[in-house]
Short mmCIF file of C-alpha atoms in Angstrom, two decimals:
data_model
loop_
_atom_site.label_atom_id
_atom_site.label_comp_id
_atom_site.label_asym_id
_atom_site.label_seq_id
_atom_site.Cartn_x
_atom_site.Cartn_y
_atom_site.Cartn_z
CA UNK A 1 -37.86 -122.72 126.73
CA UNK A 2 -39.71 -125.80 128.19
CA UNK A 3 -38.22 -129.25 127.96
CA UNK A 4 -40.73 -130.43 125.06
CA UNK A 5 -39.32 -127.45 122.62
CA UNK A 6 -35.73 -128.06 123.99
CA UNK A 7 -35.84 -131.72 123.36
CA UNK A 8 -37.09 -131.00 119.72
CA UNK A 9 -35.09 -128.67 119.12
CA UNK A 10 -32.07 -131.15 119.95
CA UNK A 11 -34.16 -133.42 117.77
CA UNK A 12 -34.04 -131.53 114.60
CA UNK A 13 -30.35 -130.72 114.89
CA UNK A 14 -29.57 -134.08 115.34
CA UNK A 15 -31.57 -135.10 112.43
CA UNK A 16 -30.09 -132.35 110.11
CA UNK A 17 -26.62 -133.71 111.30
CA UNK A 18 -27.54 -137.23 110.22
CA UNK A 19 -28.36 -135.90 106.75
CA UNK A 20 -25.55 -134.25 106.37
CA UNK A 21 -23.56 -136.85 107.55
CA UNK A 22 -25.02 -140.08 106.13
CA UNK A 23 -27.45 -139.37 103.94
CA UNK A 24 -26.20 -136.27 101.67
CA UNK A 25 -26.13 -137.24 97.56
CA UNK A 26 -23.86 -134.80 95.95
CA UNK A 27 -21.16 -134.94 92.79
CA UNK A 28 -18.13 -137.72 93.16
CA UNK A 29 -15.56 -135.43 91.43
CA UNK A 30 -14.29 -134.79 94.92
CA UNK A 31 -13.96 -138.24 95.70
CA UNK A 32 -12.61 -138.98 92.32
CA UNK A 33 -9.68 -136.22 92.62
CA UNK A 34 -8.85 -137.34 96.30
CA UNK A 35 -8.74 -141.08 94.58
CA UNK A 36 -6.44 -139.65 91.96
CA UNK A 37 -4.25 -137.89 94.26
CA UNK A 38 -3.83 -140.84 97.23
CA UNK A 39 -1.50 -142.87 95.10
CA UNK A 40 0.16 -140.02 93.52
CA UNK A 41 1.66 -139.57 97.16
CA UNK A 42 1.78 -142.45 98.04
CA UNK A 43 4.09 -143.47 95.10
CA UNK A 44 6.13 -140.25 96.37
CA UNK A 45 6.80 -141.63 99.60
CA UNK A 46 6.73 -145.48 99.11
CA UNK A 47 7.61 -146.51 95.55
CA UNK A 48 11.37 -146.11 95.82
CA UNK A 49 11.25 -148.38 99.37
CA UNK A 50 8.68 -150.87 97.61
CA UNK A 51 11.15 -151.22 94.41
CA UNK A 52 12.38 -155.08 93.82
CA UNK A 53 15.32 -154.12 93.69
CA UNK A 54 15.49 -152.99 97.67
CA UNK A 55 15.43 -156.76 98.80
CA UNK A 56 15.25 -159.54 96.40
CA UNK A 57 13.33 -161.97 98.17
CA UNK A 58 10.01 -163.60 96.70
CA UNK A 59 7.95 -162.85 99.35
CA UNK A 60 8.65 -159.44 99.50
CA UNK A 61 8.50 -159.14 95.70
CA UNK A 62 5.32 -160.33 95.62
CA UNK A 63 4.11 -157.72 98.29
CA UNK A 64 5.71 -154.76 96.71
CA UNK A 65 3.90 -156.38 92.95
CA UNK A 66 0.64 -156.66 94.91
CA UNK A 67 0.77 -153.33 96.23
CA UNK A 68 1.80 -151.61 92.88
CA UNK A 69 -0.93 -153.57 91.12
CA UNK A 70 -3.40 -151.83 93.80
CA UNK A 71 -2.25 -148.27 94.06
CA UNK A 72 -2.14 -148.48 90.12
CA UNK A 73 -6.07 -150.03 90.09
CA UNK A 74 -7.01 -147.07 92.42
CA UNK A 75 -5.22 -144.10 90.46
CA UNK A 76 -7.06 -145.46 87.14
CA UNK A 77 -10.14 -146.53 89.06
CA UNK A 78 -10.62 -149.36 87.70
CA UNK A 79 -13.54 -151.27 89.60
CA UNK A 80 -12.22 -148.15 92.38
CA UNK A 81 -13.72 -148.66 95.60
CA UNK A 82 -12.13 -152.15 95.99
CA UNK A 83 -8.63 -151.46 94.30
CA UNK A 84 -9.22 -148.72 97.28
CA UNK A 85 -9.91 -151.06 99.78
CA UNK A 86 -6.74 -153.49 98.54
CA UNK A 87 -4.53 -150.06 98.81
CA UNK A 88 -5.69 -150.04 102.19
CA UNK A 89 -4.75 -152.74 103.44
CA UNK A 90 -1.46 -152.45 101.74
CA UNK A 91 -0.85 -149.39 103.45
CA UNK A 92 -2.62 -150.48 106.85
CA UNK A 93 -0.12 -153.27 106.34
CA UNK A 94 2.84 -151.14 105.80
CA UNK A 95 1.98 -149.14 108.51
CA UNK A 96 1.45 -151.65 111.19
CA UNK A 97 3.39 -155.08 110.32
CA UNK A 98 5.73 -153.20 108.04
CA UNK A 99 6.65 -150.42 111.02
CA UNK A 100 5.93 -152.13 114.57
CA UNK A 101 5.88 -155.46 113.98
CA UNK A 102 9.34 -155.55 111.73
CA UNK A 103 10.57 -152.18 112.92
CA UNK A 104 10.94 -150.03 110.07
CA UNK A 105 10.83 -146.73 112.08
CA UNK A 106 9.84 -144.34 108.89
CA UNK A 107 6.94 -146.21 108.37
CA UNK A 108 5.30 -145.20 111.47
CA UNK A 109 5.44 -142.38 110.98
CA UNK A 110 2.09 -140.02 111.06
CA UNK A 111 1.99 -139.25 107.00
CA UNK A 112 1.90 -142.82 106.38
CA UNK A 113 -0.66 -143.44 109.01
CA UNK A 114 -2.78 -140.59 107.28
CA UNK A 115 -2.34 -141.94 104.05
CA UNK A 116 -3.24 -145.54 105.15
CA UNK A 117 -6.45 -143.74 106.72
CA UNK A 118 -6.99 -141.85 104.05
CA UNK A 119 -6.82 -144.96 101.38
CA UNK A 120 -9.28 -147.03 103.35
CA UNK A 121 -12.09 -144.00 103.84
CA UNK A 122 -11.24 -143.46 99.80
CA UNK A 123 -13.40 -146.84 99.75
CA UNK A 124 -16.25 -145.69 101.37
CA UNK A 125 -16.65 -142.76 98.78
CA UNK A 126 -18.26 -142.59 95.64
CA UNK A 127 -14.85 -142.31 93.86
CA UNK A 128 -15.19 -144.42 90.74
CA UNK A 129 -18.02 -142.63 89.50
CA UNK A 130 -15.94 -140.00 87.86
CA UNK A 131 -12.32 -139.63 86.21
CA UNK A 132 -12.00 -142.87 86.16
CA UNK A 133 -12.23 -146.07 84.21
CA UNK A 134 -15.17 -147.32 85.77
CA UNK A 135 -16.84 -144.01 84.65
CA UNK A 136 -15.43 -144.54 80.67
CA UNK A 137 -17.02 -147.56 80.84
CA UNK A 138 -20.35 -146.88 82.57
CA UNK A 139 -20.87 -144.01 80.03
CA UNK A 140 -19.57 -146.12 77.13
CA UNK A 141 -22.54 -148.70 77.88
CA UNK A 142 -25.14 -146.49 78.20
CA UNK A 143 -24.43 -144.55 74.99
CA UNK A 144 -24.35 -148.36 73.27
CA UNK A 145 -27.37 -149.21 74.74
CA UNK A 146 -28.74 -145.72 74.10
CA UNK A 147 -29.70 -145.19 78.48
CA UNK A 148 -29.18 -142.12 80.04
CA UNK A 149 -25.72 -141.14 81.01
CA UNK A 150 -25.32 -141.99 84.34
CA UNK A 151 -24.93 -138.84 86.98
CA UNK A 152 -21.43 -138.53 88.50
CA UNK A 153 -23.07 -138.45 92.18
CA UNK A 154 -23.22 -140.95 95.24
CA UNK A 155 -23.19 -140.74 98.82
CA UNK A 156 -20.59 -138.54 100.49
CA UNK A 157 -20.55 -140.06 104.22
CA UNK A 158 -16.78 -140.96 103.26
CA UNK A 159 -16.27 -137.81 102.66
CA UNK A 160 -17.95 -136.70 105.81
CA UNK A 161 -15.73 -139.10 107.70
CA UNK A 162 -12.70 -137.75 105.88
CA UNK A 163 -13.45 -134.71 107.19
CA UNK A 164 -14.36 -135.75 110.76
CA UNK A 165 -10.49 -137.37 110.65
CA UNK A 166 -8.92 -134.54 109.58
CA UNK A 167 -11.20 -132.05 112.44
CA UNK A 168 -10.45 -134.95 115.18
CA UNK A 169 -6.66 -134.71 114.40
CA UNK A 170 -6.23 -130.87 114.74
CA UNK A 171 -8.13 -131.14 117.96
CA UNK A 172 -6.34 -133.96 118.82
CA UNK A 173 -3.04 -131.49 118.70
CA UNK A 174 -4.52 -128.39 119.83
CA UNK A 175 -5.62 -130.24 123.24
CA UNK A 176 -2.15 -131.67 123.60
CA UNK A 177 -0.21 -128.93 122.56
CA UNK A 178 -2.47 -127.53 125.09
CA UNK A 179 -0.28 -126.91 128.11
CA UNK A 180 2.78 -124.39 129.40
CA UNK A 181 5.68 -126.07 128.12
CA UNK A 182 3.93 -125.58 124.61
CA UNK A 183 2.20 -122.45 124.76
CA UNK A 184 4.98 -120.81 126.90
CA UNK A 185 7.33 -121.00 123.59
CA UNK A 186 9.96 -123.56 125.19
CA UNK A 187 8.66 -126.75 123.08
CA UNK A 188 9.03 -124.81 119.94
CA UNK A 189 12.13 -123.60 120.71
CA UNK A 190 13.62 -126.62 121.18
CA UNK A 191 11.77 -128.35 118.23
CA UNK A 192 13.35 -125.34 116.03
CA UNK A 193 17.03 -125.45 118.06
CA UNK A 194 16.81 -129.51 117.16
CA UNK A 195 16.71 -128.40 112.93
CA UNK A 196 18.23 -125.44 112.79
CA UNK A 197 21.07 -124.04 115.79
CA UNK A 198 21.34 -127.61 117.74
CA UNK A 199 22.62 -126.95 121.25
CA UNK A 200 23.30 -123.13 120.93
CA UNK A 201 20.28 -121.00 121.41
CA UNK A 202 19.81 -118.43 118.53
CA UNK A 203 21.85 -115.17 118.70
CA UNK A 204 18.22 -113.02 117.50
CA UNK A 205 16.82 -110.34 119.86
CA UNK A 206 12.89 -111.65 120.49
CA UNK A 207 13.65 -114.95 119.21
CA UNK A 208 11.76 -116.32 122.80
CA UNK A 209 8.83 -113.65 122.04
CA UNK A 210 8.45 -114.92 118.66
CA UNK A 211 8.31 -118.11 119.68
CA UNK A 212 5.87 -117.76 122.10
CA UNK A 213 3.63 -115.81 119.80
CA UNK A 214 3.84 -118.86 116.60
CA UNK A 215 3.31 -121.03 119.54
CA UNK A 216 -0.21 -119.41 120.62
CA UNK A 217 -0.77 -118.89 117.16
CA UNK A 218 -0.42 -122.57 116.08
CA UNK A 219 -2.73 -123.76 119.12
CA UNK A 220 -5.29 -121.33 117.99
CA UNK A 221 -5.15 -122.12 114.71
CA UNK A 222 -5.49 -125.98 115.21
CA UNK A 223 -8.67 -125.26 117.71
CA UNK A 224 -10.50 -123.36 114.57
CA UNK A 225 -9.87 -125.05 111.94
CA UNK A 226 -11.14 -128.55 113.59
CA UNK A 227 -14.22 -126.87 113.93
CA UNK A 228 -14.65 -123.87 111.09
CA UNK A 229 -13.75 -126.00 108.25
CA UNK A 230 -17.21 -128.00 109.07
CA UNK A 231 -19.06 -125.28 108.72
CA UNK A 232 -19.61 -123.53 105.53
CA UNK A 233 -19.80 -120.26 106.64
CA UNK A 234 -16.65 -120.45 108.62
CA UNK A 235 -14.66 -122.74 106.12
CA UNK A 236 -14.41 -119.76 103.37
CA UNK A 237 -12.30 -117.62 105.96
CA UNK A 238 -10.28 -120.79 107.12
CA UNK A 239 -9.54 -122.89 103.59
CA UNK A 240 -6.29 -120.29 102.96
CA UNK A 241 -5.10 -119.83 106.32
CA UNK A 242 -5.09 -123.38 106.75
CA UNK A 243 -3.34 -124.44 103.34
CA UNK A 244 -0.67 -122.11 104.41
CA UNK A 245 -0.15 -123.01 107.76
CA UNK A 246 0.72 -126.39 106.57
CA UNK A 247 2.37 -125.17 103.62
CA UNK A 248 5.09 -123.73 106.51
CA UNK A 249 5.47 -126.61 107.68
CA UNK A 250 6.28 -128.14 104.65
CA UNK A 251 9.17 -125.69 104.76
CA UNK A 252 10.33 -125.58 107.92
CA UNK A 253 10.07 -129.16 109.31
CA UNK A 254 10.49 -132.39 107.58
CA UNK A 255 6.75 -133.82 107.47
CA UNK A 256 6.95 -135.48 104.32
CA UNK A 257 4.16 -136.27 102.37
CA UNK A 258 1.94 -134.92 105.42
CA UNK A 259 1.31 -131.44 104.65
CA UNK A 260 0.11 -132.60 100.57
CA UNK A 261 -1.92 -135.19 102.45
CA UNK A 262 -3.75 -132.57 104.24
CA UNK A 263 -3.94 -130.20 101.14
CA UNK A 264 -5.49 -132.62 99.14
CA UNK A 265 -8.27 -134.17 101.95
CA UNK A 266 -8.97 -130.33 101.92
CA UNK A 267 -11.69 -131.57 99.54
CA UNK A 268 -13.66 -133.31 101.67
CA UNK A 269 -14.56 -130.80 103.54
CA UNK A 270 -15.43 -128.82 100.14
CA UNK A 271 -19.10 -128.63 99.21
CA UNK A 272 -18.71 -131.54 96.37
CA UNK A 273 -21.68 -129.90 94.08
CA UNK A 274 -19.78 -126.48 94.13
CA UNK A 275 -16.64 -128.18 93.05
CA UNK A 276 -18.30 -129.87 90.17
CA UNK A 277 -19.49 -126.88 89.09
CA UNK A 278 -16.42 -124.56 89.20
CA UNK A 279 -14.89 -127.87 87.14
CA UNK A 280 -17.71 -127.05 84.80
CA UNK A 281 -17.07 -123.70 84.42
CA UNK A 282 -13.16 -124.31 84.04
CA UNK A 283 -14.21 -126.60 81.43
CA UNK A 284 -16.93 -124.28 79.69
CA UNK A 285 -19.70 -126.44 80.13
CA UNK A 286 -23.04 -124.75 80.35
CA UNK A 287 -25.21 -124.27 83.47
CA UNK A 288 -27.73 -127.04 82.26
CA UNK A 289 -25.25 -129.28 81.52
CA UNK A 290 -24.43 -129.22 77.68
CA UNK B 1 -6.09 -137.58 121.81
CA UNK B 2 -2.37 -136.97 121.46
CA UNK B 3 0.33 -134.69 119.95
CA UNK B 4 2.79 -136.89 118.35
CA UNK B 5 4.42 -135.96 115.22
CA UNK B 6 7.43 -133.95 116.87
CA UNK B 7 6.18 -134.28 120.27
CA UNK B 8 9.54 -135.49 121.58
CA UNK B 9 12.22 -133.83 118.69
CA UNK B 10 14.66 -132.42 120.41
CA UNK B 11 13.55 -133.27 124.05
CA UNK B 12 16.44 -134.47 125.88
CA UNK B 13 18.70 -131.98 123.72
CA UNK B 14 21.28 -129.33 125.92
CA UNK B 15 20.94 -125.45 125.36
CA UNK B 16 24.19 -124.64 126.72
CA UNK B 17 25.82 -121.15 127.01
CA UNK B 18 29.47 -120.47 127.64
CA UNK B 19 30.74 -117.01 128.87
CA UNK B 20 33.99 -115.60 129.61
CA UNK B 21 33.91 -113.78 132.84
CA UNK B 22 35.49 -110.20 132.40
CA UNK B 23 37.97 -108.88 135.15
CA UNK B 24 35.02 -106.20 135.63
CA UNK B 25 32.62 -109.28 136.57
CA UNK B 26 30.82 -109.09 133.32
CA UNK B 27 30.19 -112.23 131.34
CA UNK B 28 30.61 -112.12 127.71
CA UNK B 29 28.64 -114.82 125.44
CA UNK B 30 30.96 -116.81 123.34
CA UNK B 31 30.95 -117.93 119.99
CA UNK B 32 32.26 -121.22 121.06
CA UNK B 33 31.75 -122.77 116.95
CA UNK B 34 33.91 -119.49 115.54
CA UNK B 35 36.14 -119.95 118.47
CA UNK B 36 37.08 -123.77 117.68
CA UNK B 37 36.92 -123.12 114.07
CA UNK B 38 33.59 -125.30 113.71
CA UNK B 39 32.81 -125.29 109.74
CA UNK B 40 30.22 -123.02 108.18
CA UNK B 41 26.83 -125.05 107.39
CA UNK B 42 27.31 -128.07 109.52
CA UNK B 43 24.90 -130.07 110.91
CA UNK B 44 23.50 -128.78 114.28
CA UNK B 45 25.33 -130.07 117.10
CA UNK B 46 23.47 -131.69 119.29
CA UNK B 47 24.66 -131.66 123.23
CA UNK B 48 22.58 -134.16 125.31
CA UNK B 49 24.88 -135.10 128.21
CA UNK B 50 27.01 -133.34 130.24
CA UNK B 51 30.52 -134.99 128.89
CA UNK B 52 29.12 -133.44 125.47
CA UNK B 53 29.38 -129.92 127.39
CA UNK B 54 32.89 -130.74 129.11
CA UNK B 55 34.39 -131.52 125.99
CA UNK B 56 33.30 -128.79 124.20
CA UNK B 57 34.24 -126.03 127.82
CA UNK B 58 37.45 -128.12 128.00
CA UNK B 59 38.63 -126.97 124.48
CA UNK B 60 37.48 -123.53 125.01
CA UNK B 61 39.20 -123.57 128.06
CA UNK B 62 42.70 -124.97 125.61
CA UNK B 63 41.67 -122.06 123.73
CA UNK B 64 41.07 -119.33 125.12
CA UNK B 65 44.17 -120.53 127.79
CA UNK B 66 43.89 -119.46 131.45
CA UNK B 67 40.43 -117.71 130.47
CA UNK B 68 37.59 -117.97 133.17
CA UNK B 69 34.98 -119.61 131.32
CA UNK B 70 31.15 -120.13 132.70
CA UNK B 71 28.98 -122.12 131.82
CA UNK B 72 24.98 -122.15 131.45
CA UNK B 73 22.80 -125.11 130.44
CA UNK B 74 19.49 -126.53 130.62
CA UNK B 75 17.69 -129.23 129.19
CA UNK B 76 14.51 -129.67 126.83
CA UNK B 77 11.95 -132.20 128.04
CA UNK B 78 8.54 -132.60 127.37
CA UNK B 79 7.17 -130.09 130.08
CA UNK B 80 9.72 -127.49 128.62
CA UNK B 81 12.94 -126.03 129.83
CA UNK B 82 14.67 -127.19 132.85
CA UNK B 83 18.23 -125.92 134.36
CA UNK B 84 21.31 -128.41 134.45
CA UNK B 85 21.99 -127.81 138.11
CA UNK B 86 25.45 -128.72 138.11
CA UNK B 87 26.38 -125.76 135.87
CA UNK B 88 26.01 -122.58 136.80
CA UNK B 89 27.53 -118.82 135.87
CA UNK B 90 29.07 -118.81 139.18
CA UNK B 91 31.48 -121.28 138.65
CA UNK B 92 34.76 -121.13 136.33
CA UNK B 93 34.79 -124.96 134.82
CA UNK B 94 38.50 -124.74 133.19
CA UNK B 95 40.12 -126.21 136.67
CA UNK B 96 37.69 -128.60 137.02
CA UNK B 97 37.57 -129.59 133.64
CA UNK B 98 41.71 -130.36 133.76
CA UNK B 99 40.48 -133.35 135.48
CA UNK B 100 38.44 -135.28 133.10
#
C-alpha cells in the first residue's frame, strides 16, 4: 500500500471517528434516563450526609438547600442541562473542597468522583429533550401553537465522552492491575483476607489457585471491555458479562453506589436510536411513530 | 492511569500461621480463634505489627501450656506477599515470648 492510499485511508477513519464522536444526531431518551438516574444515586449516597439536621450551621444549610434544589431540577429536568451543570458543581464541590480540602475521607472516594463526572458530562447531553419537564412543555407549546412536535433527538458527543470515561477507567485499572503482585493472586488475596478471614489465611484447598485465576480473569476482563463496549459488534457479547462483573462486586466488596453508577452509564455506550425504539415497542407504539 | 479504589486495602495487613510442632517433627496448623475461644462472626482480626502476633502466640502459648508453638507470617504490600523474617517455623516463640 503506498503512502498516498495509507494516508487516506487514516484519513477516512479519522473522519468516521469524528462523526461518531462529535457530530452523531440520535434519540435523547438515553440521556434523559441517565439524567433520571444520576440523582436517584446520588440521593442514595449523599442525602442522609447533606440533611440539615447533620450540622446546623447557615452556611452549610444553605449548601445542602442549594444542592437539593439542583439534584431535584435535574431529576425533573426542568431547564436540564443547567440544573445539570449546578449538580455538578455541587458534586465537583463535594468531591474536592468537601473531601481534600475539609477532609471528609468518604467523599473521596471513587463513586463520588464518578458521579461528580458523570453529573457534569450529563450537561453536555441532550437530556432535557425527553422525560422531562422541559419536554412537557416544549410539546405543550407546539400543540398550542399547532407546530410540529418537536423530535426527542440532539447531539450525543456527551454521550460519546461518557463512554470514553467509562473505557479510559477500565484501562486505567487493567494497566495498573497490570503487574505480578496482582496477576500472581497475592493482591486479591489480601484484598479478600482484609473483608472476610483478616489475618488468618483461608482454611480452602485451591483458595491461592482460585485466586490467581479471578485475578487474570478480572485483568482480562477490564482490557475488553474498555475497548469492546465501543464497538457495536463487540459490545453485544460484552453488555452481560460486564453488568455482572460489577454486579460481584457489588456483593463482595463495599463499592457503594459505584457498581449502579456503572450499570446505569451502560447507556451511553448503547446505540441511543435502538433504545428509543425498544422503548417504543415496550410502549406499543407503531414503527412510524403513531 | 492508576488503580485506586482498593489499591492499598489490606496492604500492610499480617497473614500469620501458628503451628504446634509434633514430637515426630510435624507441624500441625492451629485454630488459634477456636483455641482462645474467639466468638463466632466477629469482625476479621486484623494483625499488622509484630506485638499483634506476640500477643496472640503468647496466649496460645498460656494455652496450650509448655506446647512448642511456630510461627509463620508475612506481610501484604503493594508488590504482593513478603515474609516477616523474624518469624520462622524453625523457631519455638513460647520462651521468647515469656519475656515481653
Amino acid at each position: 500500500m503506498s503512502i498516498a492510499h495509507l494516508y487516506m485511508n487514516l484519513e477516512r477513519v479519522a473522519s468516521r471517528v469524528i462523526d461518531w464522536a462529535l457530530h452523531t444526531e440520535g434519540s435523547s431518551r438515553t440521556s434523559a434516563l441517565i439524567r433520571i438516574g444520576i440523582p436517584l444515586i446520588i440521593w442514595a449516597r449523599l442525602a442522609n450526609d447533606l440533611a440539615f439536621f447533620n450540622e446546623p450551621s447557615l452556611a452549610r444549610i444553605l449548601f445542602e438547600a442549594n444542592f437539593f434544589a439542583a439534584t431535584t431540577l435535574m431529576l425533573l429536568g426542568y431547564y436540564s442541562r443547567t440544573a445539570c451543570t449546578w449538580a455538578a458543581l455541587n458534586m465537583l464541590a463535594i468531591y474536592y473542597y468537601g473531601g481534600y480540602v475539609l477532609g471528609i475521607e468518604p467523599w473521596t472516594h471513587h463513586h463520588i468522583s464518578l458521579l461528580a463526572m458523570a453529573t457534569a458530562l450529563s450537561a453536555l447531553t441532550p437530556c432535557g429533550k425527553s422525560y422531562s419537564l422541559d419536554r412537557y412543555f416544549a410539546v405543550r407549546k407546539a400543540q398550542h401553537l399547532g407546530h410540529t412536535i418537536p423530535a426527542e433527538s440532539g447531539n450525543l458527543w456527551g454521550l460519546r465522552l461518557m463512554s470514553l470515561q467509562l473505557s479510559i477507567m477500565y484501562l486505567g485499572t487493567a494497566f495498573d492491575k497490570t503487574s505480578w503482585a496482582f496477576l500472581g493472586g497475592d493482591r486479591l488475596e489480601a484484598l479478600f483476607m482484609y473483608y472476610y478471614s483478616g489475618s488468618t489465611y483461608p482454611d480452602m484447598i485451591g483458595f491461592h489457585a482460585l485466586m490467581i485465576v479471578l485475578s487474570i480473569l478480572t485483568v482480562a476482563l477490564d482490557y475488553i471491555l474498555a475497548f469492546g463496549l465501543i464497538f457495536e459488534a463487540t459490545r453485544k457479547w460484552l453488555i452481560i458479562p460486564g453488568l455482572i462483573f460489577h454486579g460481584i462486586l457489588y456483593l463482595f466488596l463495599p463499592v457503594f453506589t459505584f457498581t449502579v453508577t456503572v450499570w446505569l452509564l451502560y447507556l451511553a455506550y448503547l446505540n441511543a436510536d435502538k433504545v428509543h425504539a425498544f422503548i417504543d415497542t415496550m410502549h406499543g407504539y407503531k414503527k412510524d411513530g403513531a | 492511569m492508576r488503580w485506586m479504589m482498593f489499591s492499598h486495602k489490606g496492604v500492610g495487613m499480617l497473614d500469620v500461621t501458628f503451628y504446634q510442632r509434633e514430637e515426630d517433627g510435624t507441624l500441625v496448623r492451629l485454630d488459634h480463634k477456636k483455641i482462645l475461644g474467639y466468638p463466632e462472626g466477629a469482625e476479621p482480626e486484623h494483625m499488622r505489627g509484630l506485638m499483634d502476633v506476640y500477643k496472640v502466640g503468647d496466649s496460645l502459648c498460656d494455652s496450650l501450656g509448655g506446647a512448642d508453638i511456630r510461627i509463620v507470617a508475612r506481610k501484604a504490600t503493594t508488590q504482593g506477599w513478603k515474609d516477616v523474617s523474624t518469624l520462622s517455623r524453625e523457631d519455638n516463640v513460647c520462651p521468647l515470648l515469656t519475656y515481653i
